[in-house]
Coordinates of N, CA and C and ligand atoms in Angstrom, one line a residue:
X25 N -7.9 33.0 -85.4 CA -7.1 33.9 -84.6 C -7.2 35.4 -85.0
X26 N -7.3 35.6 -86.3 CA -7.3 37.0 -86.8 C -8.7 37.5 -87.0
X27 N -9.7 36.7 -86.7 CA -11.1 37.1 -86.9 C -11.4 38.1 -85.8
X28 N -12.1 39.2 -86.3 CA -12.5 40.2 -85.3 C -13.6 39.8 -84.5
X29 N -13.6 40.0 -83.2 CA -14.6 39.6 -82.3 C -15.2 40.9 -81.7
X30 N -16.4 40.7 -81.1 CA -17.1 41.9 -80.6 C -17.4 41.8 -79.1
X31 N -17.0 42.8 -78.3 CA -17.4 42.8 -76.9 C -18.5 43.9 -76.9
X32 N -19.7 43.4 -76.5 CA -20.9 44.4 -76.4 C -20.6 45.5 -75.5
X33 N -21.0 46.6 -75.8 CA -21.0 47.8 -74.9 C -19.5 48.2 -74.5
X34 N -18.6 47.9 -75.3 CA -17.2 48.2 -75.0 C -17.0 49.7 -74.8
X35 N -17.8 50.5 -75.4 CA -17.7 52.0 -75.3 C -18.0 52.4 -73.8
X36 N -18.6 51.5 -73.1 CA -19.0 51.8 -71.7 C -17.9 51.4 -70.7
X37 N -16.9 50.8 -71.2 CA -15.8 50.4 -70.3 C -15.1 51.6 -69.8
X38 N -14.8 51.7 -68.5 CA -14.0 52.9 -68.0 C -12.7 53.0 -68.7
X39 N -12.2 54.2 -68.9 CA -11.0 54.5 -69.6 C -9.8 53.8 -69.0
X40 N -8.9 53.2 -69.8 CA -7.7 52.6 -69.4 C -6.7 53.6 -68.8
X41 N -6.7 54.8 -69.3 CA -5.7 55.8 -68.9 C -5.9 56.1 -67.5
X42 N -7.2 56.1 -67.0 CA -7.5 56.4 -65.6 C -6.7 55.4 -64.7
X43 N -6.5 54.2 -65.1 CA -5.8 53.2 -64.3 C -4.4 53.0 -64.7
X44 N -3.8 53.8 -65.5 CA -2.4 53.6 -66.0 C -1.5 54.5 -65.3
X45 N -1.0 54.1 -64.2 CA -0.1 54.9 -63.3 C 1.0 55.6 -64.0
X46 N 1.9 54.8 -64.7 CA 3.0 55.4 -65.3 C 2.7 55.8 -66.8
X47 N 1.6 55.4 -67.2 CA 1.2 55.8 -68.6 C 1.8 54.8 -69.6
X48 N 1.2 54.7 -70.8 CA 1.7 53.8 -71.8 C 3.1 54.3 -72.2
X49 N 4.0 53.4 -72.6 CA 5.3 53.8 -73.0 C 5.2 54.9 -74.1
X50 N 6.0 55.9 -74.1 CA 5.9 57.0 -75.0 C 6.5 56.6 -76.4
X51 N 7.6 55.9 -76.4 CA 8.1 55.4 -77.7 C 8.3 53.9 -77.5
X52 N 7.9 53.1 -78.5 CA 8.1 51.7 -78.4 C 8.4 51.1 -79.8
X53 N 9.6 50.6 -79.9 CA 10.0 50.0 -81.2 C 9.9 48.5 -80.9
X54 N 8.9 47.9 -81.6 CA 8.6 46.5 -81.4 C 9.7 45.6 -81.8
X55 N 10.6 46.0 -82.7 CA 11.7 45.2 -83.1 C 12.9 45.2 -82.1
X56 N 12.8 46.1 -81.1 CA 13.9 46.1 -80.1 C 13.3 45.7 -78.7
X57 N 11.9 45.6 -78.6 CA 11.3 45.2 -77.4 C 11.5 43.7 -77.2
X58 N 11.7 43.3 -75.9 CA 11.7 41.8 -75.7 C 11.2 41.6 -74.2
X59 N 10.8 40.4 -74.0 CA 10.4 40.0 -72.6 C 11.5 39.2 -72.0
X60 N 12.0 39.7 -70.9 CA 13.1 38.9 -70.2 C 12.5 38.1 -69.1
X61 N 12.9 36.9 -68.9 CA 12.5 36.0 -67.9 C 13.7 35.6 -67.1
X62 N 13.7 36.1 -65.8 CA 15.0 36.0 -65.0 C 14.6 35.4 -63.7
X63 N 15.7 35.3 -62.8 CA 15.5 34.9 -61.4 C 15.7 33.4 -61.3
X64 N 14.8 32.8 -60.5 CA 15.0 31.4 -60.0 C 14.5 30.4 -61.1
X65 N 15.2 30.5 -62.2 CA 14.9 29.6 -63.4 C 16.1 28.9 -63.8
X66 N 16.0 27.8 -64.5 CA 17.2 27.0 -65.0 C 17.8 27.7 -66.1
X67 N 17.0 28.4 -66.9 CA 17.5 29.0 -68.1 C 16.8 30.4 -68.3
X68 N 17.6 31.5 -68.1 CA 17.0 32.8 -68.3 C 16.7 33.0 -69.8
X69 N 15.6 33.7 -70.1 CA 15.2 33.8 -71.5 C 15.0 35.3 -71.9
X70 N 15.2 35.5 -73.1 CA 14.9 36.8 -73.7 C 14.1 36.5 -75.0
X71 N 12.8 36.8 -74.9 CA 11.9 36.5 -76.0 C 11.5 37.8 -76.8
X72 N 11.7 37.7 -78.1 CA 11.2 38.8 -78.9 C 9.8 38.7 -79.2
X73 N 9.2 39.7 -79.8 CA 7.7 39.6 -80.1 C 7.5 38.5 -81.1
X74 N 8.4 38.3 -82.0 CA 8.3 37.3 -83.0 C 8.4 35.9 -82.3
X75 N 9.3 35.8 -81.4 CA 9.5 34.5 -80.6 C 8.1 34.1 -80.0
X76 N 7.5 35.1 -79.4 CA 6.2 34.8 -78.7 C 5.1 34.4 -79.7
X77 N 5.1 35.1 -80.8 CA 4.1 34.8 -81.8 C 4.3 33.4 -82.4
X78 N 5.5 32.8 -82.3 CA 5.8 31.5 -82.9 C 5.5 30.4 -81.8
X79 N 5.2 30.8 -80.6 CA 4.9 29.7 -79.6 C 3.4 29.3 -79.7
X80 N 3.0 28.2 -79.2 CA 1.6 27.8 -79.2 C 0.7 28.9 -78.6
X81 N -0.4 29.2 -79.3 CA -1.3 30.3 -79.0 C -2.6 29.8 -78.4
X82 N -3.2 30.6 -77.5 CA -4.5 30.3 -77.0 C -5.4 31.5 -77.2
X83 N -6.7 31.2 -77.3 CA -7.7 32.2 -77.4 C -8.8 31.9 -76.4
X84 N -9.1 32.7 -75.4 CA -10.0 32.4 -74.4 C -10.9 33.6 -74.1
X85 N -12.2 33.3 -73.9 CA -13.1 34.3 -73.4 C -13.2 34.3 -71.9
X86 N -12.7 35.4 -71.3 CA -12.6 35.4 -69.8 C -12.9 36.8 -69.3
X87 N -13.4 36.8 -68.1 CA -13.8 38.1 -67.5 C -12.8 38.7 -66.7
X88 N -12.5 40.0 -67.0 CA -11.6 40.8 -66.1 C -12.4 41.6 -65.1
X89 N -11.9 41.7 -63.9 CA -12.6 42.4 -62.8 C -11.8 43.4 -62.2
X90 N -12.3 44.6 -62.1 CA -11.5 45.7 -61.5 C -12.0 45.8 -60.0
X91 N -11.1 46.2 -59.2 CA -11.3 46.4 -57.8 C -12.4 47.4 -57.5
X92 N -12.6 48.3 -58.5 CA -13.7 49.3 -58.4 C -15.0 48.8 -58.8
X93 N -15.2 47.5 -58.9 CA -16.5 46.8 -59.0 C -17.1 46.8 -60.4
X94 N -16.3 47.0 -61.4 CA -16.8 46.8 -62.8 C -16.1 45.6 -63.4
X95 N -16.6 45.0 -64.4 CA -16.0 43.9 -65.0 C -16.4 43.8 -66.5
X96 N -15.6 43.1 -67.3 CA -15.9 42.9 -68.7 C -15.4 41.6 -69.2
X97 N -16.2 40.9 -69.9 CA -15.8 39.6 -70.5 C -15.3 39.9 -72.0
X98 N -14.1 39.5 -72.3 CA -13.6 39.7 -73.7 C -12.8 38.5 -74.1
X99 N -12.5 38.4 -75.4 CA -11.7 37.3 -75.9 C -10.2 37.7 -76.0
X100 N -9.4 37.0 -75.2 CA -8.0 37.3 -75.1 C -7.2 36.3 -75.9
X101 N -6.1 36.8 -76.5 CA -5.3 35.9 -77.2 C -3.8 36.0 -76.8
X102 N -3.1 34.9 -76.7 CA -1.7 35.0 -76.3 C -1.1 33.7 -76.1
X103 N -0.1 33.7 -75.2 CA 0.6 32.4 -74.9 C 0.5 32.1 -73.4
X104 N 0.2 30.9 -73.1 CA 0.1 30.5 -71.7 C 1.4 30.8 -70.9
X105 N 1.2 31.3 -69.7 CA 2.4 31.6 -68.9 C 3.1 30.2 -68.7
X106 N 2.4 29.1 -68.6 CA 3.0 27.8 -68.4 C 4.0 27.5 -69.5
X107 N 3.7 27.9 -70.7 CA 4.5 27.6 -71.9 C 5.9 28.2 -71.7
X108 N 6.0 29.5 -71.3 CA 7.3 30.1 -71.1 C 8.0 29.7 -69.9
X109 N 7.2 29.3 -68.8 CA 7.8 28.9 -67.6 C 8.4 27.5 -67.8
X110 N 7.8 26.7 -68.6 CA 8.4 25.4 -69.0 C 9.7 25.6 -69.7
X111 N 9.7 26.5 -70.6 CA 10.9 26.8 -71.4 C 12.1 27.3 -70.5
X112 N 11.7 28.1 -69.5 CA 12.7 28.6 -68.6 C 13.1 27.6 -67.5
X113 N 12.2 26.6 -67.2 CA 12.5 25.6 -66.3 C 12.4 26.1 -64.8
X114 N 11.2 25.8 -64.2 CA 11.0 26.1 -62.8 C 10.6 24.9 -62.1
X115 N 11.4 24.4 -61.2 CA 11.1 23.1 -60.6 C 9.9 23.0 -59.7
X116 N 9.7 23.9 -58.8 CA 8.6 23.9 -57.8 C 7.8 25.2 -57.9
X117 N 7.0 25.4 -58.9 CA 6.4 26.7 -59.1 C 5.5 27.1 -57.9
X118 N 4.9 26.1 -57.2 CA 4.0 26.5 -56.1 C 4.8 27.2 -55.0
X119 N 6.1 27.1 -55.0 CA 6.9 27.7 -53.9 C 7.3 29.2 -54.3
X120 N 7.0 29.5 -55.6 CA 7.6 30.8 -56.0 C 6.5 31.8 -56.4
X121 N 7.0 33.0 -56.7 CA 6.2 34.1 -57.1 C 6.8 34.6 -58.5
X122 N 6.0 35.4 -59.2 CA 6.5 36.0 -60.4 C 6.3 37.5 -60.3
X123 N 7.4 38.2 -60.3 CA 7.3 39.7 -60.3 C 7.3 40.2 -61.7
X124 N 6.3 41.0 -62.0 CA 6.1 41.6 -63.3 C 6.5 43.0 -63.3
X125 N 7.3 43.5 -64.3 CA 7.7 44.9 -64.4 C 7.3 45.4 -65.7
X126 N 6.8 46.6 -65.8 CA 6.4 47.2 -67.0 C 7.5 47.9 -67.7
X127 N 7.3 48.2 -69.0 CA 8.3 49.0 -69.7 C 8.5 50.4 -69.0
X128 N 7.3 51.0 -68.7 CA 7.3 52.3 -68.0 C 7.7 53.5 -68.9
X129 N 7.7 54.6 -68.2 CA 8.1 55.8 -68.9 C 9.2 56.5 -68.1
X130 N 10.0 57.4 -68.7 CA 11.0 58.1 -68.0 C 10.5 59.0 -66.9
X131 N 9.3 59.6 -67.2 CA 8.7 60.5 -66.2 C 8.2 59.8 -65.0
X132 N 7.5 58.7 -65.2 CA 6.8 58.1 -64.1 C 7.2 56.7 -63.7
X133 N 8.3 56.2 -64.2 CA 8.9 55.0 -63.8 C 8.1 53.8 -64.3
X134 N 8.2 52.7 -63.5 CA 7.6 51.4 -63.9 C 6.5 51.0 -62.9
X135 N 5.7 50.1 -63.4 CA 4.6 49.5 -62.5 C 5.0 48.1 -62.3
X136 N 4.8 47.7 -61.0 CA 5.2 46.3 -60.7 C 4.1 45.6 -59.9
X137 N 4.1 44.3 -60.1 CA 3.1 43.5 -59.4 C 3.7 42.1 -59.2
X138 N 3.5 41.5 -58.1 CA 4.0 40.2 -57.8 C 2.8 39.2 -57.5
X139 N 2.8 38.1 -58.2 CA 1.7 37.1 -58.0 C 2.3 35.7 -57.7
X140 N 1.5 34.9 -57.0 CA 2.0 33.5 -56.8 C 2.0 32.8 -58.1
X141 N 3.2 32.2 -58.4 CA 3.4 31.5 -59.6 C 2.5 30.2 -59.8
X142 N 2.5 29.4 -58.8 CA 1.7 28.1 -58.9 C 0.2 28.4 -59.1
X143 N -0.3 29.4 -58.4 CA -1.7 29.8 -58.6 C -2.0 30.3 -60.0
X144 N -1.1 31.1 -60.5 CA -1.2 31.7 -61.8 C -1.2 30.6 -62.9
X145 N -0.3 29.6 -62.7 CA -0.3 28.5 -63.6 C -1.5 27.7 -63.6
X146 N -2.0 27.4 -62.4 CA -3.2 26.5 -62.3 C -4.4 27.3 -62.8
X147 N -4.4 28.6 -62.8 CA -5.6 29.3 -63.3 C -5.4 29.7 -64.8
X148 N -4.4 29.1 -65.5 CA -4.1 29.3 -66.9 C -3.9 30.8 -67.2
X149 N -3.0 31.4 -66.5 CA -2.6 32.8 -66.7 C -2.1 32.9 -68.1
X150 N -2.4 34.0 -68.8 CA -2.0 34.2 -70.2 C -1.2 35.5 -70.4
X151 N -0.1 35.3 -71.2 CA 0.6 36.5 -71.7 C -0.2 37.0 -72.9
X152 N -0.9 38.0 -72.7 CA -1.9 38.5 -73.7 C -1.3 39.4 -74.7
X153 N -1.4 39.2 -76.0 CA -0.9 40.2 -76.9 C -2.1 40.8 -77.7
X154 N -3.2 40.1 -77.7 CA -4.3 40.6 -78.5 C -5.7 40.5 -77.8
X155 N -6.6 41.3 -78.1 CA -7.9 41.2 -77.5 C -9.0 41.4 -78.6
X156 N -10.0 40.5 -78.6 CA -11.0 40.5 -79.6 C -10.4 40.5 -81.1
X157 N -9.3 39.8 -81.2 CA -8.7 39.6 -82.6 C -7.8 40.7 -83.0
X158 N -7.5 41.7 -82.2 CA -6.7 42.8 -82.6 C -5.6 43.0 -81.6
X159 N -4.4 43.5 -82.0 CA -3.3 43.7 -81.0 C -3.8 44.6 -79.9
X160 N -3.3 44.4 -78.7 CA -3.7 45.3 -77.6 C -3.5 46.7 -78.0
X161 N -4.5 47.6 -77.8 CA -4.2 49.0 -77.9 C -3.1 49.5 -76.9
X162 N -2.4 50.5 -77.3 CA -1.3 51.0 -76.4 C -1.7 51.1 -75.0
X163 N -2.9 51.8 -74.7 CA -3.3 52.0 -73.4 C -3.8 50.8 -72.7
X164 N -4.0 49.7 -73.4 CA -4.5 48.5 -72.8 C -3.3 47.4 -72.7
X165 N -2.1 47.9 -72.9 CA -1.0 47.1 -72.6 C -0.1 46.6 -73.7
X166 N -0.2 47.1 -74.9 CA 0.7 46.8 -76.0 C 2.1 46.9 -75.5
X167 N 3.0 45.9 -75.8 CA 2.8 44.8 -76.7 C 2.3 43.5 -75.9
X168 N 2.4 43.6 -74.6 CA 2.1 42.3 -73.9 C 1.6 42.6 -72.4
X169 N 0.8 41.7 -71.9 CA 0.2 41.9 -70.6 C 0.0 40.6 -70.0
X170 N 0.4 40.4 -68.8 CA 0.2 39.1 -68.1 C -1.1 39.1 -67.3
X171 N -2.0 38.2 -67.7 CA -3.3 38.2 -67.0 C -3.6 36.9 -66.2
X172 N -3.7 37.0 -64.9 CA -4.2 35.9 -64.1 C -5.6 36.4 -63.8
X173 N -6.6 35.7 -64.4 CA -8.0 36.2 -64.3 C -8.7 35.9 -63.0
X174 N -8.0 35.2 -62.1 CA -8.5 35.0 -60.7 C -8.3 36.3 -59.8
X175 N -7.5 37.2 -60.4 CA -7.1 38.4 -59.6 C -7.6 39.7 -60.2
X176 N -7.8 40.6 -59.3 CA -8.2 42.0 -59.7 C -7.2 42.6 -60.7
X177 N -7.8 43.5 -61.5 CA -7.0 44.2 -62.5 C -5.7 44.8 -62.1
X178 N -5.6 45.3 -60.9 CA -4.3 45.9 -60.4 C -3.2 44.9 -60.3
X179 N -3.5 43.6 -60.4 CA -2.4 42.6 -60.3 C -1.8 42.3 -61.6
X180 N -2.4 42.8 -62.7 CA -1.8 42.4 -64.1 C -1.1 43.6 -64.6
X181 N 0.1 43.3 -65.2 CA 0.9 44.4 -65.7 C 0.8 44.6 -67.2
X182 N 0.5 45.8 -67.6 CA 0.4 46.2 -69.0 C 1.8 46.7 -69.5
X183 N 2.0 46.6 -70.8 CA 3.3 47.0 -71.3 C 4.5 46.2 -70.6
X184 N 4.3 44.9 -70.6 CA 5.2 44.1 -69.8 C 6.7 44.1 -70.4
X185 N 7.7 44.1 -69.5 CA 9.1 44.0 -70.0 C 9.8 42.9 -69.4
X186 N 9.4 42.6 -68.1 CA 10.2 41.6 -67.4 C 9.3 40.7 -66.5
X187 N 9.7 39.4 -66.4 CA 9.1 38.5 -65.4 C 10.3 38.0 -64.6
X188 N 10.2 38.1 -63.3 CA 11.3 37.6 -62.5 C 10.7 36.5 -61.5
X189 N 11.2 35.3 -61.6 CA 10.8 34.3 -60.7 C 11.6 34.5 -59.4
X190 N 10.8 34.6 -58.3 CA 11.4 35.0 -57.0 C 10.8 34.2 -55.8
X191 N 11.4 34.3 -54.7 CA 10.8 33.7 -53.5 C 10.2 34.8 -52.6
X192 N 10.2 36.0 -53.1 CA 9.7 37.2 -52.3 C 8.3 37.6 -52.8
X193 N 7.4 37.7 -51.9 CA 6.1 38.2 -52.2 C 6.1 39.7 -52.0
X194 N 6.4 40.5 -53.0 CA 6.6 41.9 -52.8 C 5.3 42.7 -53.1
X195 N 5.1 43.8 -52.3 CA 3.9 44.6 -52.6 C 4.2 45.5 -53.8
X196 N 3.2 45.7 -54.6 CA 3.3 46.6 -55.8 C 2.7 47.9 -55.6
X197 N 2.8 48.7 -56.6 CA 2.3 50.1 -56.7 C 1.0 50.4 -55.9
X198 N -0.1 49.8 -56.4 CA -1.4 50.1 -55.9 C -1.5 49.6 -54.4
X199 N -0.9 48.5 -54.2 CA -1.0 47.9 -52.8 C -0.3 48.8 -51.8
X200 N 0.8 49.5 -52.2 CA 1.4 50.4 -51.3 C 0.6 51.7 -51.2
X201 N 0.2 52.2 -52.4 CA -0.5 53.5 -52.4 C -1.9 53.5 -51.9
X202 N -2.7 52.4 -52.2 CA -4.1 52.4 -51.9 C -4.4 51.4 -50.8
X203 N -3.5 50.6 -50.4 CA -3.7 49.6 -49.4 C -4.5 48.4 -49.9
X204 N -4.5 48.2 -51.2 CA -5.2 47.0 -51.8 C -4.4 45.8 -51.2
X205 N -5.2 44.7 -51.1 CA -4.6 43.4 -50.7 C -3.5 42.9 -51.6
X206 N -2.4 42.4 -51.1 CA -1.4 41.9 -51.9 C -1.8 40.7 -52.7
X207 N -2.8 39.9 -52.1 CA -3.2 38.6 -52.9 C -4.1 39.0 -54.1
X208 N -4.8 40.1 -54.0 CA -5.6 40.5 -55.1 C -6.7 39.6 -55.6
X209 N -7.1 38.5 -54.8 CA -8.1 37.6 -55.3 C -9.4 38.2 -55.4
X210 N -10.1 38.0 -56.5 CA -11.4 38.6 -56.7 C -12.4 38.1 -55.6
X211 N -13.0 39.1 -54.9 CA -13.9 38.7 -53.8 C -15.3 38.5 -54.2
X212 N -16.1 37.7 -53.5 CA -17.5 37.5 -53.7 C -18.2 38.8 -53.4
X213 N -18.9 39.4 -54.4 CA -19.8 40.5 -54.2 C -20.4 40.9 -55.5
X214 N -21.1 42.0 -55.5 CA -21.8 42.5 -56.7 C -20.9 43.3 -57.6
X215 N -20.8 42.9 -58.9 CA -20.0 43.6 -59.8 C -20.9 44.1 -61.0
X216 N -20.5 45.2 -61.6 CA -21.2 45.7 -62.8 C -20.6 45.0 -64.0
X217 N -21.4 44.3 -64.8 CA -21.0 43.6 -65.9 C -21.1 44.5 -67.1
X218 N -20.1 45.2 -67.5 CA -20.1 46.2 -68.5 C -20.7 45.7 -69.8
X219 N -20.3 44.5 -70.2 CA -20.7 43.9 -71.5 C -22.2 43.5 -71.5
X220 N -22.7 43.2 -70.3 CA -24.1 42.8 -70.2 C -25.0 43.9 -69.8
X221 N -24.4 45.0 -69.4 CA -25.2 46.1 -68.8 C -26.1 45.7 -67.7
X222 N -25.5 44.9 -66.8 CA -26.3 44.5 -65.6 C -25.4 44.2 -64.4
X223 N -25.9 44.1 -63.2 CA -25.2 43.7 -62.1 C -25.2 42.2 -62.0
X224 N -24.1 41.7 -61.5 CA -24.0 40.2 -61.2 C -23.5 39.9 -59.8
X225 N -24.1 39.1 -59.1 CA -23.6 38.7 -57.8 C -22.7 37.5 -57.9
X226 N -21.4 37.7 -57.5 CA -20.4 36.7 -57.6 C -20.3 36.0 -56.2
X227 N -20.5 34.6 -56.2 CA -20.6 33.9 -55.0 C -19.3 33.4 -54.4
X228 N -18.4 33.1 -55.4 CA -17.1 32.4 -54.9 C -15.9 33.4 -55.2
X229 N -14.9 33.3 -54.3 CA -13.7 34.1 -54.6 C -13.0 33.5 -55.9
X230 N -12.2 34.3 -56.5 CA -11.4 33.9 -57.7 C -12.0 34.2 -59.0
X231 N -11.6 33.6 -60.0 CA -12.1 33.9 -61.4 C -13.6 33.8 -61.5
X232 N -14.2 34.8 -62.2 CA -15.6 34.9 -62.3 C -16.0 34.1 -63.6
X233 N -16.7 33.0 -63.4 CA -17.0 32.1 -64.6 C -18.5 32.0 -64.7
X234 N -19.3 32.5 -63.8 CA -20.8 32.4 -63.8 C -21.4 33.4 -64.8
X235 N -20.7 34.5 -65.2 CA -21.3 35.5 -66.1 C -20.4 35.6 -67.3
Ligands
LIG312 N1 1.8 48.9 -66.4 C1 0.6 49.0 -65.8 N2 -0.3 48.0 -65.8 C2 -1.4 48.1 -65.2 C3 -1.8 49.3 -64.4 C4 -0.8 50.3 -64.4 O1 -1.0 51.4 -63.8 N3 0.4 50.2 -65.1 N4 -3.0 49.4 -63.8 C5 -3.7 48.2 -63.5 C6 -5.0 48.4 -63.1 S1 -5.3 49.1 -61.5 C7 -6.1 48.0 -63.8 S2 -7.7 48.1 -63.2 C8 -5.9 47.5 -65.2 C9 -6.8 48.3 -66.2 O2 -6.8 47.6 -67.4 P1 -7.6 48.1 -68.7 O3 -6.7 49.1 -69.4 O4 -7.7 46.9 -69.6 O5 -8.8 48.7 -68.3 O6 -4.6 47.6 -65.6 C10 -3.6 47.2 -64.6 N5 -2.3 47.1 -65.2
LIG313 MO1 -7.6 49.0 -61.1

């Protein structure tokens, strides 16, 4: 878990700050940060960083894809979304959505994104706290980021503060501003594979597993 891993050509990945609407939180005390899980659950939860670290952990090599046609495969570590949803108790996840809200900043507010819960669970969405064996850098979402790898980058929220289980499929920041599709499913086409320094043609919608 703590071993350092290497993503080739990481220095060629486009800057995270370019895609960080509200910017990384300016001050963050990890001892007071927590993830709240609210909404249509049997038991609302407030999980501290320590709580999350004590839950069962996963480490998976998966490819993230940006709507701007670049992608990168990295090794992500964290807790499965299913683990915390089971703790909170959600009876029919396929009927619901999960609205993610970032910590945000005073100046620029928060970033929000809503994803279908059942799909996220079936795709093994991860509450990511580390990448390549190190804690997420501030601009990549410290302390936590929810990743459904079947969806474009704009659907995952960095600097996560809240998950709300809801029956409303709400449009988020980029969907309103740029007209991106609310479903955010990765589409079949040609993507630049940063780590491999080559183009790859993706044939099927959803998570990219061929490269
Ligand atoms: N809180 C927050 N999370 C966010 C964003 C944002 O603006 N705010 N941008 C999204 C977009 S559009 C992309 S492409 C990815 C970029 O992730 P990276 O920093 O790992 O490159 O973060 C996503 N998560
Ligand atoms: Mo993006």
